């Protein structure tokens, strides 16, 4: 019973840490017209893989940690194992689901540079005039 409580505590802590890392979709809310300044390729980790890895890592780490010691020492080891396993699993899961994205910096007509991340290889180049609608970039 004590091991189950430690396992659940480690899992809850891991999910809380992951929730703090959640972000909105790249480019969401960005709209207007401007000129492409630069385009950079970047590998982006998988958020779904990160979550799945964290949960699996927390369960395995807590189970292994609970085998150490007895009583409250076992509970502490299970909690530490769960948190450590969650962190390792999250990193491995994100890396496994990596994909190529492009970060496009656009100088909007108001003079402000904004970076929009797109999942498909751009057909436009630096210097091209573009329109951005909710993070979708099209040549104008």
One Martini backbone bead per residue (centre of mass of N, CA, C, O) as a GRO file, in nm:
protein
  140
    1UNK     BB    1   0.059   0.063  -0.021
    2UNK     BB    2   0.301   0.253   0.007
    3UNK     BB    3   0.396   0.219  -0.286
    4UNK     BB    4   0.142   0.333  -0.420
    5UNK     BB    5   0.162   0.614  -0.301
    6UNK     BB    6   0.440   0.680  -0.421
    7UNK     BB    7   0.361   0.641  -0.714
    8UNK     BB    8   0.137   0.858  -0.721
    9UNK     BB    9   0.313   1.096  -0.636
   10UNK     BB   10   0.514   1.083  -0.872
   11UNK     BB   11   0.305   1.114  -1.098
   12UNK     BB   12   0.184   1.385  -1.008
   13UNK     BB   13   0.449   1.545  -1.022
   14UNK     BB   14   0.513   1.493  -1.319
   15UNK     BB   15   0.252   1.617  -1.438
   16UNK     BB   16   0.298   1.898  -1.317
   17UNK     BB   17   0.562   1.958  -1.467
   18UNK     BB   18   0.441   1.929  -1.754
   19UNK     BB   19   0.218   2.149  -1.734
   20UNK     BB   20   0.429   2.387  -1.711
   21UNK     BB   21   0.530   2.330  -2.029
   22UNK     BB   22   0.293   2.427  -2.167
   23UNK     BB   23   0.185   2.534  -2.495
   24UNK     BB   24   0.109   2.703  -2.755
   25UNK     BB   25   0.071   2.738  -3.067
   26UNK     BB   26   0.263   2.822  -3.312
   27UNK     BB   27   0.144   3.139  -3.430
   28UNK     BB   28  -0.085   3.196  -3.265
   29UNK     BB   29  -0.233   3.511  -3.347
   30UNK     BB   30  -0.076   3.564  -3.612
   31UNK     BB   31  -0.122   3.866  -3.810
   32UNK     BB   32  -0.038   3.979  -4.147
   33UNK     BB   33   0.203   4.188  -4.308
   34UNK     BB   34   0.522   4.121  -4.494
   35UNK     BB   35   0.874   4.032  -4.458
   36UNK     BB   36   1.109   3.810  -4.514
   37UNK     BB   37   1.410   3.757  -4.330
   38UNK     BB   38   1.404   3.444  -4.219
   39UNK     BB   39   1.522   3.088  -4.233
   40UNK     BB   40   1.496   2.809  -3.999
   41UNK     BB   41   1.610   2.510  -3.909
   42UNK     BB   42   1.440   2.260  -3.691
   43UNK     BB   43   1.425   2.053  -3.422
   44UNK     BB   44   1.125   1.897  -3.291
   45UNK     BB   45   0.973   1.786  -3.031
   46UNK     BB   46   0.752   1.565  -2.883
   47UNK     BB   47   0.486   1.608  -2.676
   48UNK     BB   48   0.358   1.326  -2.666
   49UNK     BB   49   0.623   1.171  -2.612
   50UNK     BB   50   0.689   1.317  -2.348
   51UNK     BB   51   0.442   1.224  -2.186
   52UNK     BB   52   0.472   0.919  -2.222
   53UNK     BB   53   0.761   0.903  -2.106
   54UNK     BB   54   0.697   1.021  -1.826
   55UNK     BB   55   0.498   0.809  -1.731
   56UNK     BB   56   0.673   0.558  -1.774
   57UNK     BB   57   0.915   0.658  -1.604
   58UNK     BB   58   0.763   0.691  -1.337
   59UNK     BB   59   0.676   0.399  -1.301
   60UNK     BB   60   0.954   0.264  -1.316
   61UNK     BB   61   1.105   0.436  -1.101
   62UNK     BB   62   0.913   0.371  -0.866
   63UNK     BB   63   0.940   0.065  -0.871
   64UNK     BB   64   1.246   0.059  -0.827
   65UNK     BB   65   1.261   0.241  -0.570
   66UNK     BB   66   1.074   0.050  -0.387
   67UNK     BB   67   1.317  -0.172  -0.351
   68UNK     BB   68   1.432   0.027  -0.152
   69UNK     BB   69   1.419  -0.064   0.138
   70UNK     BB   70   1.208   0.059   0.410
   71UNK     BB   71   0.937   0.221   0.447
   72UNK     BB   72   1.017   0.549   0.419
   73UNK     BB   73   1.259   0.486   0.233
   74UNK     BB   74   1.090   0.360   0.005
   75UNK     BB   75   0.915   0.608  -0.052
   76UNK     BB   76   1.144   0.799  -0.127
   77UNK     BB   77   1.269   0.625  -0.354
   78UNK     BB   78   1.011   0.619  -0.529
   79UNK     BB   79   0.989   0.922  -0.573
   80UNK     BB   80   1.267   0.970  -0.696
   81UNK     BB   81   1.236   0.760  -0.922
   82UNK     BB   82   0.988   0.892  -1.056
   83UNK     BB   83   1.113   1.166  -1.125
   84UNK     BB   84   1.360   1.064  -1.282
   85UNK     BB   85   1.201   0.891  -1.487
   86UNK     BB   86   1.036   1.122  -1.603
   87UNK     BB   87   1.268   1.290  -1.717
   88UNK     BB   88   1.391   1.072  -1.899
   89UNK     BB   89   1.130   0.997  -2.057
   90UNK     BB   90   1.070   1.274  -2.175
   91UNK     BB   91   1.329   1.306  -2.339
   92UNK     BB   92   1.307   1.045  -2.506
   93UNK     BB   93   1.025   1.099  -2.630
   94UNK     BB   94   1.093   1.364  -2.777
   95UNK     BB   95   1.327   1.252  -2.951
   96UNK     BB   96   1.165   1.023  -3.102
   97UNK     BB   97   0.949   1.265  -3.222
   98UNK     BB   98   1.106   1.416  -3.417
   99UNK     BB   99   1.094   1.721  -3.623
  100UNK     BB  100   1.080   1.926  -3.890
  101UNK     BB  101   1.122   2.282  -3.880
  102UNK     BB  102   1.030   2.631  -3.944
  103UNK     BB  103   1.174   2.951  -3.881
  104UNK     BB  104   0.992   3.249  -3.947
  105UNK     BB  105   1.096   3.572  -4.015
  106UNK     BB  106   0.886   3.864  -3.984
  107UNK     BB  107   0.845   4.186  -4.117
  108UNK     BB  108   0.620   4.389  -4.035
  109UNK     BB  109   0.453   4.680  -4.122
  110UNK     BB  110   0.507   4.782  -3.810
  111UNK     BB  111   0.831   4.676  -3.761
  112UNK     BB  112   0.788   4.389  -3.646
  113UNK     BB  113   0.940   4.103  -3.537
  114UNK     BB  114   0.832   3.767  -3.620
  115UNK     BB  115   0.799   3.423  -3.521
  116UNK     BB  116   0.722   3.139  -3.729
  117UNK     BB  117   0.610   2.809  -3.707
  118UNK     BB  118   0.663   2.553  -3.954
  119UNK     BB  119   0.602   2.221  -4.104
  120UNK     BB  120   0.659   2.327  -4.392
  121UNK     BB  121   0.830   2.385  -4.655
  122UNK     BB  122   0.914   2.667  -4.784
  123UNK     BB  123   0.835   2.874  -5.086
  124UNK     BB  124   0.971   3.102  -4.958
  125UNK     BB  125   1.183   3.395  -4.923
  126UNK     BB  126   1.392   3.614  -4.855
  127UNK     BB  127   1.202   3.918  -4.941
  128UNK     BB  128   0.927   3.822  -4.933
  129UNK     BB  129   0.595   3.876  -4.960
  130UNK     BB  130   0.355   3.837  -4.686
  131UNK     BB  131   0.095   3.640  -4.532
  132UNK     BB  132  -0.054   3.623  -4.202
  133UNK     BB  133  -0.272   3.351  -4.072
  134UNK     BB  134  -0.265   3.200  -3.791
  135UNK     BB  135   0.045   3.096  -3.885
  136UNK     BB  136  -0.007   3.128  -4.195
  137UNK     BB  137   0.198   3.129  -4.487
  138UNK     BB  138   0.177   3.361  -4.768
  139UNK     BB  139   0.212   3.471  -5.069
  140UNK     BB  140   0.155   3.814  -5.228
   0.00000   0.00000   0.00000
